[in-house]
Coordinates of C-alpha atoms and ligand atoms in Angstrom, one line a residue:
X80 CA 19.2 -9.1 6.4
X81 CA 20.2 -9.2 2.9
X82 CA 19.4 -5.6 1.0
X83 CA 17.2 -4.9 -1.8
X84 CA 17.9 -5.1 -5.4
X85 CA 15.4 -1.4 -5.9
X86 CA 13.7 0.5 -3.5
X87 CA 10.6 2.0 -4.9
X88 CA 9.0 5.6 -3.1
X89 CA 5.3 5.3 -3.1
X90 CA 3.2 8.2 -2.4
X91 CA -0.6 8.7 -2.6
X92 CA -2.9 11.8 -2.8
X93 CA -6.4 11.5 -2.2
X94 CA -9.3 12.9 -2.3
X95 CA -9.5 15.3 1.1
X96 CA -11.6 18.6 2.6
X97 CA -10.7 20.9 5.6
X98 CA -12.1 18.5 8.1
X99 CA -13.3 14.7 7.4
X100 CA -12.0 13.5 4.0
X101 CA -14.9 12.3 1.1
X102 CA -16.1 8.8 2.7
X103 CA -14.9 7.2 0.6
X104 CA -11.7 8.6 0.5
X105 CA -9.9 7.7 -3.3
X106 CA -6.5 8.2 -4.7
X107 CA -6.4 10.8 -7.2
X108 CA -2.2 10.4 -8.0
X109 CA -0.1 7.5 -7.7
X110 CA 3.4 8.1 -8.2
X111 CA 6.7 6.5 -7.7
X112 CA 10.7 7.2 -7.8
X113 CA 12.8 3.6 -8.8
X114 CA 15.6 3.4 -6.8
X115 CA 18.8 1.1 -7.5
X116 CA 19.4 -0.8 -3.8
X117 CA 22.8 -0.8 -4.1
X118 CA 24.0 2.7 -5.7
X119 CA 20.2 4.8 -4.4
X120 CA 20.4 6.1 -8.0
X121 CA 17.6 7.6 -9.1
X122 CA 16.3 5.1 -12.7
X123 CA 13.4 6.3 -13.6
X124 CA 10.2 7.8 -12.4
X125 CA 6.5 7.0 -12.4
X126 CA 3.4 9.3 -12.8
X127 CA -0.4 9.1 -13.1
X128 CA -2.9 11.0 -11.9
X129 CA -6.1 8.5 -10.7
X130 CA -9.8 9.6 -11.4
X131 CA -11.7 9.4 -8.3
X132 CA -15.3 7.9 -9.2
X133 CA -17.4 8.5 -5.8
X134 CA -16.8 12.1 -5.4
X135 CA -16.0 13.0 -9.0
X136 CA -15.7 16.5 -7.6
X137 CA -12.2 17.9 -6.4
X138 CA -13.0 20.3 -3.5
X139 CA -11.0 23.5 -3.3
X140 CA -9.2 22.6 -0.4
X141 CA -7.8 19.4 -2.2
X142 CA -6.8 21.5 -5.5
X143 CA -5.3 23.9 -3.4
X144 CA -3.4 21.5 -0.4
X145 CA -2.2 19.2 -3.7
X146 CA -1.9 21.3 -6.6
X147 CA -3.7 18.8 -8.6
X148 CA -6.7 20.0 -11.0
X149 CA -10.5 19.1 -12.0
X150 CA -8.6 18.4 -15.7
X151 CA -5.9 16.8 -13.9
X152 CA -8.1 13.7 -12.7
X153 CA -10.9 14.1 -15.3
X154 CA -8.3 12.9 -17.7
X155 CA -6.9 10.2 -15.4
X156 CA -7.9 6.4 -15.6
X157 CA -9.9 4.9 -12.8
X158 CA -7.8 3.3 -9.6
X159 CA -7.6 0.0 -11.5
X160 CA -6.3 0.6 -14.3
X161 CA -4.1 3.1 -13.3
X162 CA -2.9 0.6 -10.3
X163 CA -2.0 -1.8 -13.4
X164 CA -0.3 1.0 -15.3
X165 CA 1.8 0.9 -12.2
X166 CA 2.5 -2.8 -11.9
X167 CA 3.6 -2.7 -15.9
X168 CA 5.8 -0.3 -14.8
X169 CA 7.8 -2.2 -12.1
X170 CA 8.0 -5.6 -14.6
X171 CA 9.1 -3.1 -17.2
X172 CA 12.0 -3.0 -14.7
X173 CA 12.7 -6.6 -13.9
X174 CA 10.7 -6.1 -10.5
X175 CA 8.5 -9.2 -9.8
X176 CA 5.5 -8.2 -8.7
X177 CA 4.0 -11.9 -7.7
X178 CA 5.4 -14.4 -5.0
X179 CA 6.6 -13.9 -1.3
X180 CA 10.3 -13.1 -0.7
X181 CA 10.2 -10.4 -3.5
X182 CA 13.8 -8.5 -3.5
X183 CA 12.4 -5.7 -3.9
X184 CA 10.6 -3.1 -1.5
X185 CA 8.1 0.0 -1.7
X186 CA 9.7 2.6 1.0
X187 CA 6.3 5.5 2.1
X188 CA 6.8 8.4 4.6
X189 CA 4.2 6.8 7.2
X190 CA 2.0 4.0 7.5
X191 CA -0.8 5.8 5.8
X192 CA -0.4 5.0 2.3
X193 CA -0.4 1.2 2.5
X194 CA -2.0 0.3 5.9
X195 CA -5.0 2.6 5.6
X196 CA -5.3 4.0 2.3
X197 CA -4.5 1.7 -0.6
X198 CA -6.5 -1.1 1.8
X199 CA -9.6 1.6 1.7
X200 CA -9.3 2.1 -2.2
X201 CA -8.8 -1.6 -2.8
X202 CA -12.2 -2.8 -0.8
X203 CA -14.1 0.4 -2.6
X204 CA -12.9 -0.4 -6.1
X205 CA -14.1 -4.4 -5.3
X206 CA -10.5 -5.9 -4.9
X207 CA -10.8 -9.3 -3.5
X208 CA -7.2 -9.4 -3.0
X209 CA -3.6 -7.3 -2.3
X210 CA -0.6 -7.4 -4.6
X211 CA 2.1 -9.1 -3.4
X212 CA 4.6 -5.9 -3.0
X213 CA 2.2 -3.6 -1.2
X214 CA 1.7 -6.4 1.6
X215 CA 4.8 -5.1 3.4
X216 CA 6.7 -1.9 3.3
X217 CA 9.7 0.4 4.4
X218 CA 8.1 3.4 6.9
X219 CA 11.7 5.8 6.1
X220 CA 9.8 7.3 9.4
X221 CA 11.3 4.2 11.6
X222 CA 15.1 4.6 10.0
X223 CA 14.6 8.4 10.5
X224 CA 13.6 8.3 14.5
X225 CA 16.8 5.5 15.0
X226 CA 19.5 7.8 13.2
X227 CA 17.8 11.0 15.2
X228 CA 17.0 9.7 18.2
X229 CA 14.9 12.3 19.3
X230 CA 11.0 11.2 19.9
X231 CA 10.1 14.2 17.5
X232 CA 7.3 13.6 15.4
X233 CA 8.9 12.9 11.9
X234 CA 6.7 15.1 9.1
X235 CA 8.3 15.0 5.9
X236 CA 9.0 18.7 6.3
X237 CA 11.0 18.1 9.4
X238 CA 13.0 15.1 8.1
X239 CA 14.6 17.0 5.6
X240 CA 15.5 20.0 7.5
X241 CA 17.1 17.5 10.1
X242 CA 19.1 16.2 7.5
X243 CA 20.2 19.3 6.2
X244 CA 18.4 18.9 2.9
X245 CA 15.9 21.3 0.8
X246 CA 12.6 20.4 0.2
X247 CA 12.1 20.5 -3.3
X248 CA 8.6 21.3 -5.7
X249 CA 5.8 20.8 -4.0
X250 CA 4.6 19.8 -1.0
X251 CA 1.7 17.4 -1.1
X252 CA 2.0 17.2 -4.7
X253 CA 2.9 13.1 -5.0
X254 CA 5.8 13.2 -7.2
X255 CA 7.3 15.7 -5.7
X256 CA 6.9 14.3 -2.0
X257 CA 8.2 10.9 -3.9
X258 CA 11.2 12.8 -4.7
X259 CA 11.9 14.1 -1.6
X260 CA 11.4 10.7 0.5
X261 CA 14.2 9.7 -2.3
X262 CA 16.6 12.2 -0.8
X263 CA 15.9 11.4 2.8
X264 CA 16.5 8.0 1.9
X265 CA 20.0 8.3 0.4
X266 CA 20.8 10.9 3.6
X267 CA 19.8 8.3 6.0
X268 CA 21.6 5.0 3.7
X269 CA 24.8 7.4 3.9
X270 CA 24.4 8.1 7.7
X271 CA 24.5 4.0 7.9
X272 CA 20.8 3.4 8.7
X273 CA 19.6 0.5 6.7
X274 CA 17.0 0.3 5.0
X275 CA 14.6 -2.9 6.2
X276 CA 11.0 -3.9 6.3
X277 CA 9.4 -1.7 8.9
X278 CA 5.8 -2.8 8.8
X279 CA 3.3 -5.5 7.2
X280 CA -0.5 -5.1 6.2
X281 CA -2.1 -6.9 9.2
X282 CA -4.8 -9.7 8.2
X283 CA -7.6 -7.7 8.6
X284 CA -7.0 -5.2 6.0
X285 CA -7.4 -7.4 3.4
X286 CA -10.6 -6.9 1.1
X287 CA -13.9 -8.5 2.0
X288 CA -13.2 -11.9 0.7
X289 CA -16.9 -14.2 -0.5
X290 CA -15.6 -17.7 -0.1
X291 CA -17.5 -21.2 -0.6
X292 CA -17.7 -23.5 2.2
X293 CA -18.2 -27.2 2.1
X294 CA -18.4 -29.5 4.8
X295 CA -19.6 -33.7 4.7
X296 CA -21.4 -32.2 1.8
X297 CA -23.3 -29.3 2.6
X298 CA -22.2 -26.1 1.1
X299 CA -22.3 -22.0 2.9
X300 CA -21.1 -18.8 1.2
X301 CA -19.4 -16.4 3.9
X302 CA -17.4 -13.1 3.4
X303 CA -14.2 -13.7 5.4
X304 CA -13.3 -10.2 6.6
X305 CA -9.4 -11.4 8.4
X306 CA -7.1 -13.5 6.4
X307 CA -6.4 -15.7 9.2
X308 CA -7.2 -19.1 9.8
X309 CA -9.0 -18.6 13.3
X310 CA -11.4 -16.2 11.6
X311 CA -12.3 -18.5 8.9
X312 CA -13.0 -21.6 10.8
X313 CA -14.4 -19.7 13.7
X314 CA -17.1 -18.9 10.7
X315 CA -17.3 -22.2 9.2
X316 CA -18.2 -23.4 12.8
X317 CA -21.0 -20.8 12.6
X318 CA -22.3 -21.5 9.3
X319 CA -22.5 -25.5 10.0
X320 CA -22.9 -25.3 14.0
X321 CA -20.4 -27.7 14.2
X322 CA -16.4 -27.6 15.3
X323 CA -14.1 -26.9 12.0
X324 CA -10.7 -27.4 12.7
X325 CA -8.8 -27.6 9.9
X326 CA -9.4 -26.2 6.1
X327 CA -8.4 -27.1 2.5
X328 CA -8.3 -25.4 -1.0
X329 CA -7.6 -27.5 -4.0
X330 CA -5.2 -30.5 -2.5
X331 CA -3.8 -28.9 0.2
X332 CA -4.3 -27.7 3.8
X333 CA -5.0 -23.8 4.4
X334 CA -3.1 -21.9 6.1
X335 CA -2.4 -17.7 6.6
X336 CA 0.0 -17.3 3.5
X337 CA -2.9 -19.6 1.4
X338 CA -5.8 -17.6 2.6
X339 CA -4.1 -14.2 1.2
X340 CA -3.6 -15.6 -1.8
X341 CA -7.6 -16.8 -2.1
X342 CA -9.5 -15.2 -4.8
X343 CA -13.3 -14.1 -4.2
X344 CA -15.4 -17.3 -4.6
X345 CA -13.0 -19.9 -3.8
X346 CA -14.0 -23.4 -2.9
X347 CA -12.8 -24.5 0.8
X348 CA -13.8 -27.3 2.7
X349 CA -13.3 -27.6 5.9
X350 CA -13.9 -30.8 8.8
Ligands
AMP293 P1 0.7 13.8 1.8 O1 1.4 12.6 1.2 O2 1.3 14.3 3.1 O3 0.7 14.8 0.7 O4 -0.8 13.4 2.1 C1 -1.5 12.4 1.4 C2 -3.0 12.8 1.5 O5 -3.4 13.0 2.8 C3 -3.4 14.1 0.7 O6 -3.5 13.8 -0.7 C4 -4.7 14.4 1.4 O7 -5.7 13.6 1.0 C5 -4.4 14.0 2.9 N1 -3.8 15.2 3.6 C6 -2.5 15.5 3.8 N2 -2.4 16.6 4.5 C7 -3.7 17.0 4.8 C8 -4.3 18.1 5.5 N3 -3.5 19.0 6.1 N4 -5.6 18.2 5.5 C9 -6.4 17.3 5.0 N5 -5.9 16.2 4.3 C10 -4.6 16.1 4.2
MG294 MG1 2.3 11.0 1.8
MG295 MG1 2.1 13.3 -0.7

């Protein structure tokens, strides 16, 4: 597997308490480190903080666990604008941020950030679909547990002192963490553990999507809630009590890669 052109560390705060976190839970930093593939230079840096619009209200715990202040979000921009901010950011770059086979990928410390939370922020902030780059992602977690071989449970904390390295600023604090995912990167590239697509956002953590149905006809509006071509004709066959089989948008067959790409209304007929 060919590498990547950049490597970009993502890593989200969010709103949080002692025990269950706000329902819904909301980013309240989005921050990045641009790494060159080749070299694992640092370029540049990304920072904003996000303004969570649920629970407006920081609690304590999340000033205190983050480091990140009342002012802090009050100032921010809401999650979509601040997610475009972002995107702007990586075409400022060169980085594509449309089409499959981008050569570029986001590297997190976990699943967390782009299986469950940026899924969760996208369906509460009405998203009716996922960007291209955050459908697939490098866990540095997976690269970690093959260079240690040890079935230790790889914190961020305990990655770096493995590796012999300092964590630096603070922990918890998004660009700072982003930083430090940076340097467990380059200490795991240099110990010869490559760096390759560890996981991809499964097909039913996509947003809600409200889709048009038409078949001999007759129309139905469904919300498809799995970007996959069983569920969708499995609910066309409900919503016309008859066997659909097969699906087209525009001039073309449906398939998996077609349905992700679906925005919220969308014409489909099926037969
Ligand atoms: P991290 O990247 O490890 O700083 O964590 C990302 C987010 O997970 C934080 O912004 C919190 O919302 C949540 N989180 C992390 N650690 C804790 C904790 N010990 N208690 C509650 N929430 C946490
Ligand atoms: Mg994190
Ligand atoms: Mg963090």
């Amino acid at each position: 597997m060919a590498s990547f052109s950049h490597l970009v560390v993502l890593d989200f705060e969010a709103t949080c308490d002692e025990r269950e976190p706000p329902d819904p839970q909301e980013i309240i930093e989005l921050p990045s480190v641009l790494l060159d593939g080749a070299t694992l230079e640092v370029l540049d840096e990304f920072e904003t903080f996000v303004r969570p619009v649920h629970h407006p209200t920081l609690t304590s715990f999340c000033t205190a666990l983050t480091s990140i202040t009342q002012a802090d979000v009050d100032a921010a921009p809401p999650f979509p604008a601040a997610l475009e901010a972002h995107l702007a950011w990586l075409r400022s770059h060169g980085l594509p941020t449309e089409g499959d086979a981008l050569p570029w990928a986001f590297v997190t410390c976990g699943d967390w950030d782009l299986r469950t939370m940026l899924p969760a922020q996208l369906a509460t902030a009405g998203f009716d679909h996922v960007p291209a780059p955050h459908r697939r992602w490098i866990n540095v977690k997976v690269p970690f547990r093959r260079w240690d071989g040890k079935m230790r449970r790889a914190g961020m904390a305990r990655m770096l002192e493995a590796l012999g390295l300092e964590l630096e600023g603070r922990h918890h604090r998004g660009i700072d963490d982003c930083r430090n995912i940076a340097k467990i990167v380059r200490a795991l590239v240099a110990r010869h553990q490559p760096m390759e697509i560890t996981a991809e956002l499964p097909a039913s953590r996509y947003p809600p999507l409200p889709l048009v149905l038409e078949r001999e006809g007759e129309r139905a509006e469904i919300v498809l809630g799995k970007r996959a071509l069983p569920s969708l004709l499995g609910a066309a066959s409900g919503a016309f009590r008859a066997q659909a089989t097969r699906a087209f948008h525009g001039d073309g067959p449906l398939d998996d890669a077609g349905l992700r790409e679906l925005r919220s209304g969308a014409l489909v007929r099926v037969e």
